[in-house]
XYZ file of C-alpha atoms in Angstrom:
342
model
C -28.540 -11.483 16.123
C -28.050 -9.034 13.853
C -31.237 -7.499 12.247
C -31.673 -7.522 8.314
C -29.201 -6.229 5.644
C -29.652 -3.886 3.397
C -30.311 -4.083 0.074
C -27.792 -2.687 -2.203
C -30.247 0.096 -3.309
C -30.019 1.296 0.413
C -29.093 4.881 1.877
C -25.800 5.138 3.999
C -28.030 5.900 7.311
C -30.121 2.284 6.495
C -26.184 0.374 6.311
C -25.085 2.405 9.764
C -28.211 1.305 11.520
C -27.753 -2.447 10.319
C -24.231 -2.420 11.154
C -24.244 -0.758 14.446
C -26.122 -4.300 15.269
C -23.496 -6.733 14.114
C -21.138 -7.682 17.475
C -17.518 -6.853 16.627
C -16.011 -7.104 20.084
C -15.354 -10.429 20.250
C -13.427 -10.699 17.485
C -10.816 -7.603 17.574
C -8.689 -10.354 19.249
C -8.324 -12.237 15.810
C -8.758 -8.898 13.743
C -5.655 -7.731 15.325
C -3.558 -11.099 15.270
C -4.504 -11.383 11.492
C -2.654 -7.664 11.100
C -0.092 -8.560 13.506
C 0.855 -11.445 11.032
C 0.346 -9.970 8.326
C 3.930 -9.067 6.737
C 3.419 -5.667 5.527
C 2.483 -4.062 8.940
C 5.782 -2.365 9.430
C 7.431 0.870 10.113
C 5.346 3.944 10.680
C 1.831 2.713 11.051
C -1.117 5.291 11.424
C -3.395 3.275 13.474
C -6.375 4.620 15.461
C -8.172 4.638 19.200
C -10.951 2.667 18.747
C -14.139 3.643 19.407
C -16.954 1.325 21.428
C -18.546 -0.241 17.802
C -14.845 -0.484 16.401
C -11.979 -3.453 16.282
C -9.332 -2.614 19.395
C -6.001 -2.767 17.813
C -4.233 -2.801 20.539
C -2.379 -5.827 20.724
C -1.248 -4.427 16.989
C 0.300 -1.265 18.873
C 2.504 -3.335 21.041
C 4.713 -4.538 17.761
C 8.030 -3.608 18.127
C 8.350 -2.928 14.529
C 6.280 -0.428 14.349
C 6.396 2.949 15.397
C 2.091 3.679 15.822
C 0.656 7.303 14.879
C -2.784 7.828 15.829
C -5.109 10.563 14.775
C -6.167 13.887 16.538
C -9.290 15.631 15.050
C -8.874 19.045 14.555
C -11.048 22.544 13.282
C -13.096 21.500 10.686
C -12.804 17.767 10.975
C -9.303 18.029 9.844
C -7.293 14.669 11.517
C -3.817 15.044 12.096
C -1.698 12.171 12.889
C 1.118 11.655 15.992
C 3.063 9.643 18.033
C 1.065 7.325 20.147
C 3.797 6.936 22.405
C 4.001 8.766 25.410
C 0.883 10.981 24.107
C -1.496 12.716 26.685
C -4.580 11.664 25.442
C -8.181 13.610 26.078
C -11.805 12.351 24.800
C -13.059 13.910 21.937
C -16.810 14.588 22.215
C -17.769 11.854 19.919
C -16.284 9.283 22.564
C -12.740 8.256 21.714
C -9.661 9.341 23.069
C -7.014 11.285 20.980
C -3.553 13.449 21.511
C -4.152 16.124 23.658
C -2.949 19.919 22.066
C 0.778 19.956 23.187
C 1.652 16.949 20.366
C 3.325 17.451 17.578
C 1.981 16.004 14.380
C 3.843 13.925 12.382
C 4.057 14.805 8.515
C 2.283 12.589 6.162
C 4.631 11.914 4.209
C 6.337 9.896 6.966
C 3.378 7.154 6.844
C 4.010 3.847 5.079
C 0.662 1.766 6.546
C -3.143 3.896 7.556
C -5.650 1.208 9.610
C -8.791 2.541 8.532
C -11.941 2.131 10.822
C -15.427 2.231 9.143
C -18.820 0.748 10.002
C -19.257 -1.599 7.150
C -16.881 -2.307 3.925
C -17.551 -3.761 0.674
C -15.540 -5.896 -1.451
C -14.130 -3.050 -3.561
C -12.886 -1.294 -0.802
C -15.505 1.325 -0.477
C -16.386 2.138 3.288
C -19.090 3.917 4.958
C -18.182 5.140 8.068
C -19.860 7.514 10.962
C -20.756 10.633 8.353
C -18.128 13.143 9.168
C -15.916 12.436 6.435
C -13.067 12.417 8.656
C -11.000 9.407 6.912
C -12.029 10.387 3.377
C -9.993 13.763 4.148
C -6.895 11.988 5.305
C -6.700 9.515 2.419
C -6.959 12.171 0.552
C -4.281 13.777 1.373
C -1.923 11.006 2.403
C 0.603 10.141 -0.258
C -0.368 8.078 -3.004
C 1.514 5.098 -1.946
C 1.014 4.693 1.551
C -1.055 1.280 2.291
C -4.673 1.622 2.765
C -5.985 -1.001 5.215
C -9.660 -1.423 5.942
C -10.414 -2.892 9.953
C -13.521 -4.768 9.997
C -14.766 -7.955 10.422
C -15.859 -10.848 8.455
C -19.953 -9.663 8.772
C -19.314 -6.093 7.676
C -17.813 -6.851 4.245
C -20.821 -7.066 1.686
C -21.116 -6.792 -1.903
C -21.620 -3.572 -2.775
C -22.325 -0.584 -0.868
C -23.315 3.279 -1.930
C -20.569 5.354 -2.879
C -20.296 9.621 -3.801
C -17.310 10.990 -5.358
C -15.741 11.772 -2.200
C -15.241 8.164 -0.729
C -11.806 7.228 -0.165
C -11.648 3.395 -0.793
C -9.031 1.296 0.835
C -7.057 -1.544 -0.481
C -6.907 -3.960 1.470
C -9.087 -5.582 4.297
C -8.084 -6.769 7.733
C -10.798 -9.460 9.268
C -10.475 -12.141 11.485
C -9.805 -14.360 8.700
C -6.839 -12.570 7.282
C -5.497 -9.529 5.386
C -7.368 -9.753 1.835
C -6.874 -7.268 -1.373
C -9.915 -5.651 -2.647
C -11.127 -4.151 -5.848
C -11.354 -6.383 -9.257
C -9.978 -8.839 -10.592
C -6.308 -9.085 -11.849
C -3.865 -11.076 -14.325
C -2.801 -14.449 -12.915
C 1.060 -12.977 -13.057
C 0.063 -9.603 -11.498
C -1.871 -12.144 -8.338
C 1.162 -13.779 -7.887
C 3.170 -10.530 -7.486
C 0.746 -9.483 -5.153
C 1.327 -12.442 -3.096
C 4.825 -13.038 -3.156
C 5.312 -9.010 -1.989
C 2.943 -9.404 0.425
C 5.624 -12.428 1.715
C 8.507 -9.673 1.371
C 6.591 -6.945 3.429
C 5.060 -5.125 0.294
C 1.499 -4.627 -0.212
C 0.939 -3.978 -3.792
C -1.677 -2.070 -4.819
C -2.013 -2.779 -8.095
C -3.821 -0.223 -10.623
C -4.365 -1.840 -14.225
C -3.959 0.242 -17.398
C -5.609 -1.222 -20.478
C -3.884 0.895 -22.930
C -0.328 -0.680 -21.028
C 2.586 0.793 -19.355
C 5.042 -1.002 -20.863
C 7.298 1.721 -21.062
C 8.568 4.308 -17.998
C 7.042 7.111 -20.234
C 3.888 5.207 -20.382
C 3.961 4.184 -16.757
C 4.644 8.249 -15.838
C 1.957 9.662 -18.167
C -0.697 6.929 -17.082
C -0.164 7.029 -13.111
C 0.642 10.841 -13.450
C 4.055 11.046 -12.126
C 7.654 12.445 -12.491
C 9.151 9.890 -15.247
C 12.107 9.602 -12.993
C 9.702 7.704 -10.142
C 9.180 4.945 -12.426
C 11.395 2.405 -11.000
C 11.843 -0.424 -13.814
C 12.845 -3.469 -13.206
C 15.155 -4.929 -16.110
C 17.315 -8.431 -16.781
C 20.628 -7.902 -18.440
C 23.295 -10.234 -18.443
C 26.672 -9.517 -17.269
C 29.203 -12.471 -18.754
C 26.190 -14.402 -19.153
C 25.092 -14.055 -15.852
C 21.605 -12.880 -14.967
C 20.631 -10.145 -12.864
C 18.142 -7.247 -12.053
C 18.562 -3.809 -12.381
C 16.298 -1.133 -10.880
C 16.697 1.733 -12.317
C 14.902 5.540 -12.451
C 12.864 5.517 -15.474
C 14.564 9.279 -16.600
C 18.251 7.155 -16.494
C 19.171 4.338 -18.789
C 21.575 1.406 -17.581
C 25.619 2.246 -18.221
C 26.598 -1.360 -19.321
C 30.298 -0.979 -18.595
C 29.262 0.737 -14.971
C 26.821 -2.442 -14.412
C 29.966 -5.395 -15.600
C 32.752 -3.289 -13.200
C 29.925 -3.540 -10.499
C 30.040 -7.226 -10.681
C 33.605 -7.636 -11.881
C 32.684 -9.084 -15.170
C 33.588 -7.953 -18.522
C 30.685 -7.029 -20.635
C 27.180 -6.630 -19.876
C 24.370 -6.478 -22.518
C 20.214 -6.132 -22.339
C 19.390 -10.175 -21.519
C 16.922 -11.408 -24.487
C 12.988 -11.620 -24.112
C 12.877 -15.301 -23.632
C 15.976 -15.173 -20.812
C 14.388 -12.923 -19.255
C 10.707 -14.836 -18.886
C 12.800 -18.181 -18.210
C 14.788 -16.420 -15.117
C 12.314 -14.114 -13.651
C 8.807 -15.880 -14.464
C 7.318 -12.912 -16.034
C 7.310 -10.826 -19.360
C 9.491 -8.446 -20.591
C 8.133 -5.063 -19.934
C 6.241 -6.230 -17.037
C 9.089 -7.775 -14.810
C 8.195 -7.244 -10.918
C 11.661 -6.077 -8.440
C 11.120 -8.871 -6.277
C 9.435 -12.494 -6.741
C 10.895 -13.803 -9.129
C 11.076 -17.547 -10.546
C 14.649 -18.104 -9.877
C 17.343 -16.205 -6.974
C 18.743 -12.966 -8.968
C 20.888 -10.477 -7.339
C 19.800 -7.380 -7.371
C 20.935 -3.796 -7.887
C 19.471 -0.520 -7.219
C 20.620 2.793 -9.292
C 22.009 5.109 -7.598
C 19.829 7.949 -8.764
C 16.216 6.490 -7.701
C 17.087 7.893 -4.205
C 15.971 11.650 -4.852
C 12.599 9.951 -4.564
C 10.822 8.398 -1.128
C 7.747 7.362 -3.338
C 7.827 5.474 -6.776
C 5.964 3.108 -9.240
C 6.396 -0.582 -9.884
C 5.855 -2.972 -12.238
C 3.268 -5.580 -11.215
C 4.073 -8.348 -13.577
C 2.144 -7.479 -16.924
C 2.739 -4.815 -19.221
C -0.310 -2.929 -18.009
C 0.029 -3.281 -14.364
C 1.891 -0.720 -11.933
C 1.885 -0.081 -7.835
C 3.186 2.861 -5.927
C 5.822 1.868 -3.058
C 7.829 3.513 -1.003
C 11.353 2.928 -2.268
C 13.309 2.319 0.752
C 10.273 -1.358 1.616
C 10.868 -1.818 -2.047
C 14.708 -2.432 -2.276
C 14.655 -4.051 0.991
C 11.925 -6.824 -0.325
C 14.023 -6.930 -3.464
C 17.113 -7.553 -1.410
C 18.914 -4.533 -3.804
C 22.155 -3.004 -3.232
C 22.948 0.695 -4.309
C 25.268 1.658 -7.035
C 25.749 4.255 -9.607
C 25.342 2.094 -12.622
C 23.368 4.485 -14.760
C 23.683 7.546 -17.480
C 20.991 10.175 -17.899
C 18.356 9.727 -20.997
C-alpha cells in the first residue's frame, strides 16, 4: 500500500517520496498495450529504457510501424536520441541502460511521437520527474509539433502538482486505461476533432486562442510561425460539387487550376452554410480530416517546403501543430499545384 499523498501545497521531493511507493510493475503490461493501440503511435517514436520505478515499454518497441529512438545522456545532462536497433547499450550510473558512444544520434527534427517517463503526472500534463531536468531539456528543444506522451499509470495522475517555469508539460497521457489528452477544457467541435484524428493517427494538440485565428495571418501571428505553415482547410465547390482544399496560408486557391484538377468547369468559394452542412464545422474553423460527410481532398502543392505546420481544430480560435506528411495521410489528400501566391 502506498503511503499518503501529498497535498497540493507539497515540495517536489514530498511527491517523489510518495510516488516511489506506488507499484507500477504490474501494470506496464496494460500501459504498453494501451500505446500499442493507440492510433497515433507511428513512425519515428522516441521511446526510452526504463528504469526499475518506470513502465517497460517494451512490448511497444516490437511494433513494426515504428522505427524506436531511445535516449543517450550526454555532458551536462544533455539527452540525445538514436536508433534502438542494433544499439550497443552500456548502464549509465543512475541505473538504466543507454547507446553506447559509437551511435549516431538521430536529428530531432526526425521525431513525430516522445514517450515521456516521470514519477508522477497531473491532469494538465505537468510532470515531476527524478530532478535532473533531463526531459524538460529535450522537450524543449524538440520541434513544436512532435507528440508529447506522458507514461504513467492510473495512481500517479493527481490533480495538481508544483510546477517552475522550466517544466515541460506533455499532452497526452498513456495509463493502463488508455491514451487520454490533458490540459483544459475545449469546444465540443474542437473534442470531436480531437477524437476523430486520434482515429486517423493524429494526435491533436490543440492550443486555444481567445482573441481567434480565424484567419492564416491570425493563426501565424498567434502560434508564432511562418504564415506559409498555416495549412487551411477550405470548402469550395467545383460544378457544385464539394471538396477540401489544403492550402499554405501565404498562397490563395487558383479556381480554374482547382476545376481542371477535377475535370469540372468552374469552381467558386462554397457558401458558409454549405460548408457547415458538408463538413460539420464552421467556416474559418474547418478541421483537414473528420468531417460530417466523405469529401475528397486535395493538398497544394506548395505546403511541401514545410515538414511542420498548423491546423485548424474546428473553431475559429483553435489550432494544432502536425507534421504535414501524418496530416495529408489522415486527410486522405492528394498533391496538386492548384494555388497562386498572395
Amino acid at each position: 500500500m502506498s503511503a499518503q499523498r501529498p497535498t497540493a501545497e507539497a515540495a517536489k521531493a514530498e511527491w517523489r517520496r510518495w510516488a516511489s511507493t506506488v507499484d507500477t510493475a504490474s501494470l506496464s503490461a496494460g500501459v504498453a498495450a494501451a500505446l500499442s493501440a493507440w492510433p497515433p503511435i507511428h513512425g519515428v517514436v522516441a521511446s526510452y529504457l526504463a528504469m526499475p520505478q518506470e513502465i517497460d515499454l517494451s512490448n511497444v518497441h516490437d511494433l513494426s510501424r515504428c522505427r524506436i529512438l531511445v535516449p543517450r545522456t550526454e555532458e551536462g545532462n544533455l539527452l540525445t536520441l538514436h536508433d534502438h536497433n542494433g544499439a550497443d547499450l552500456v548502464r549509465h550510473r543512475f541505473g538504466f541502460l543507454e547507446p553506447d558512444r559509437s551511435s549516431v544520434p538521430v536529428p530531432f527534427d526526425d521525431v513525430d511521437v516522445v514517450l515521456v517517463p516521470g514519477m508522477v503526472f497531473d491532469g494538465r500534463g505537468n510532470r515531476i520527474g527524478h530532478g535532473a531536468g533531463m526531459y524538460d531539456r529535450l522537450l524543449a528543444a524538440l520541434p513544436v509539433g512532435v507528440v508529447r506522451v506522458g507514461v504513467t499509470v492510473d495512481a500517479l495522475v493527481v490533480d495538481v502538482l508544483p510546477r517552475e517555469a522550466h517544466d515541460e508539460r506533455v499532452d497526452w497521457l498513456a495509463t493502463e486505461s488508455g491514451v487520454h489528452r490533458t490540459g483544459s477544457e475545449l469546444p465540443a467541435s474542437s473534442e470531436l476533432v480531437v477524437e476523430r484524428a486520434a482515429q486517423l493517427g493524429v494526435a491533436a494538440a490543440m492550443v486555444r486562442y481567445p482573441e481567434g485565428t480565424k484567419t492564416s495571418r491570425d493563426a501565424a501571428n498567434a502560434v508564432g510561425c511562418d504564415l506559409g505553415a498555416i495549412a487551411k482547410s477550405l470548402v469550395f465547390l467545383v460544378d457544385d460539387h464539394p471538396v477540401l482544399v489544403i492550402c499554405s496560408g501565404d498562397h490563395r486557391v487558383d479556381v480554374t487550376k482547382l476545376a481542371g484538377v477535377f475535370g469540372g468547369e468552374v469552381a467558386r468559394p462554397a457558401p458558409l452554410d454549405r460548408v457547415r452542412e458538408v463538413t460539420g464545422f464552421v467556416a474559418g474553423g474547418t478541421p483537414a480530416m473528420g468531417h460530417a460527410t466523405h469529401l475528397e481532398v486535395i493538398a497544394d502543392a506548395t505546403l511541401a517546403r514545410y515538414r511542420w505546420v498548423w491546423s485548424a481544430g474546428g473553431t475559429p480560435d483553435t489550432v494544432y501543430p502536425v507534421a504535414l506528411d501524418r496530416l495529408v495521410a489522415a486527410s486522405g489528400a492528394r498533391w496538386a499545384d492548384i494555388s497562386a501566391r498572395g
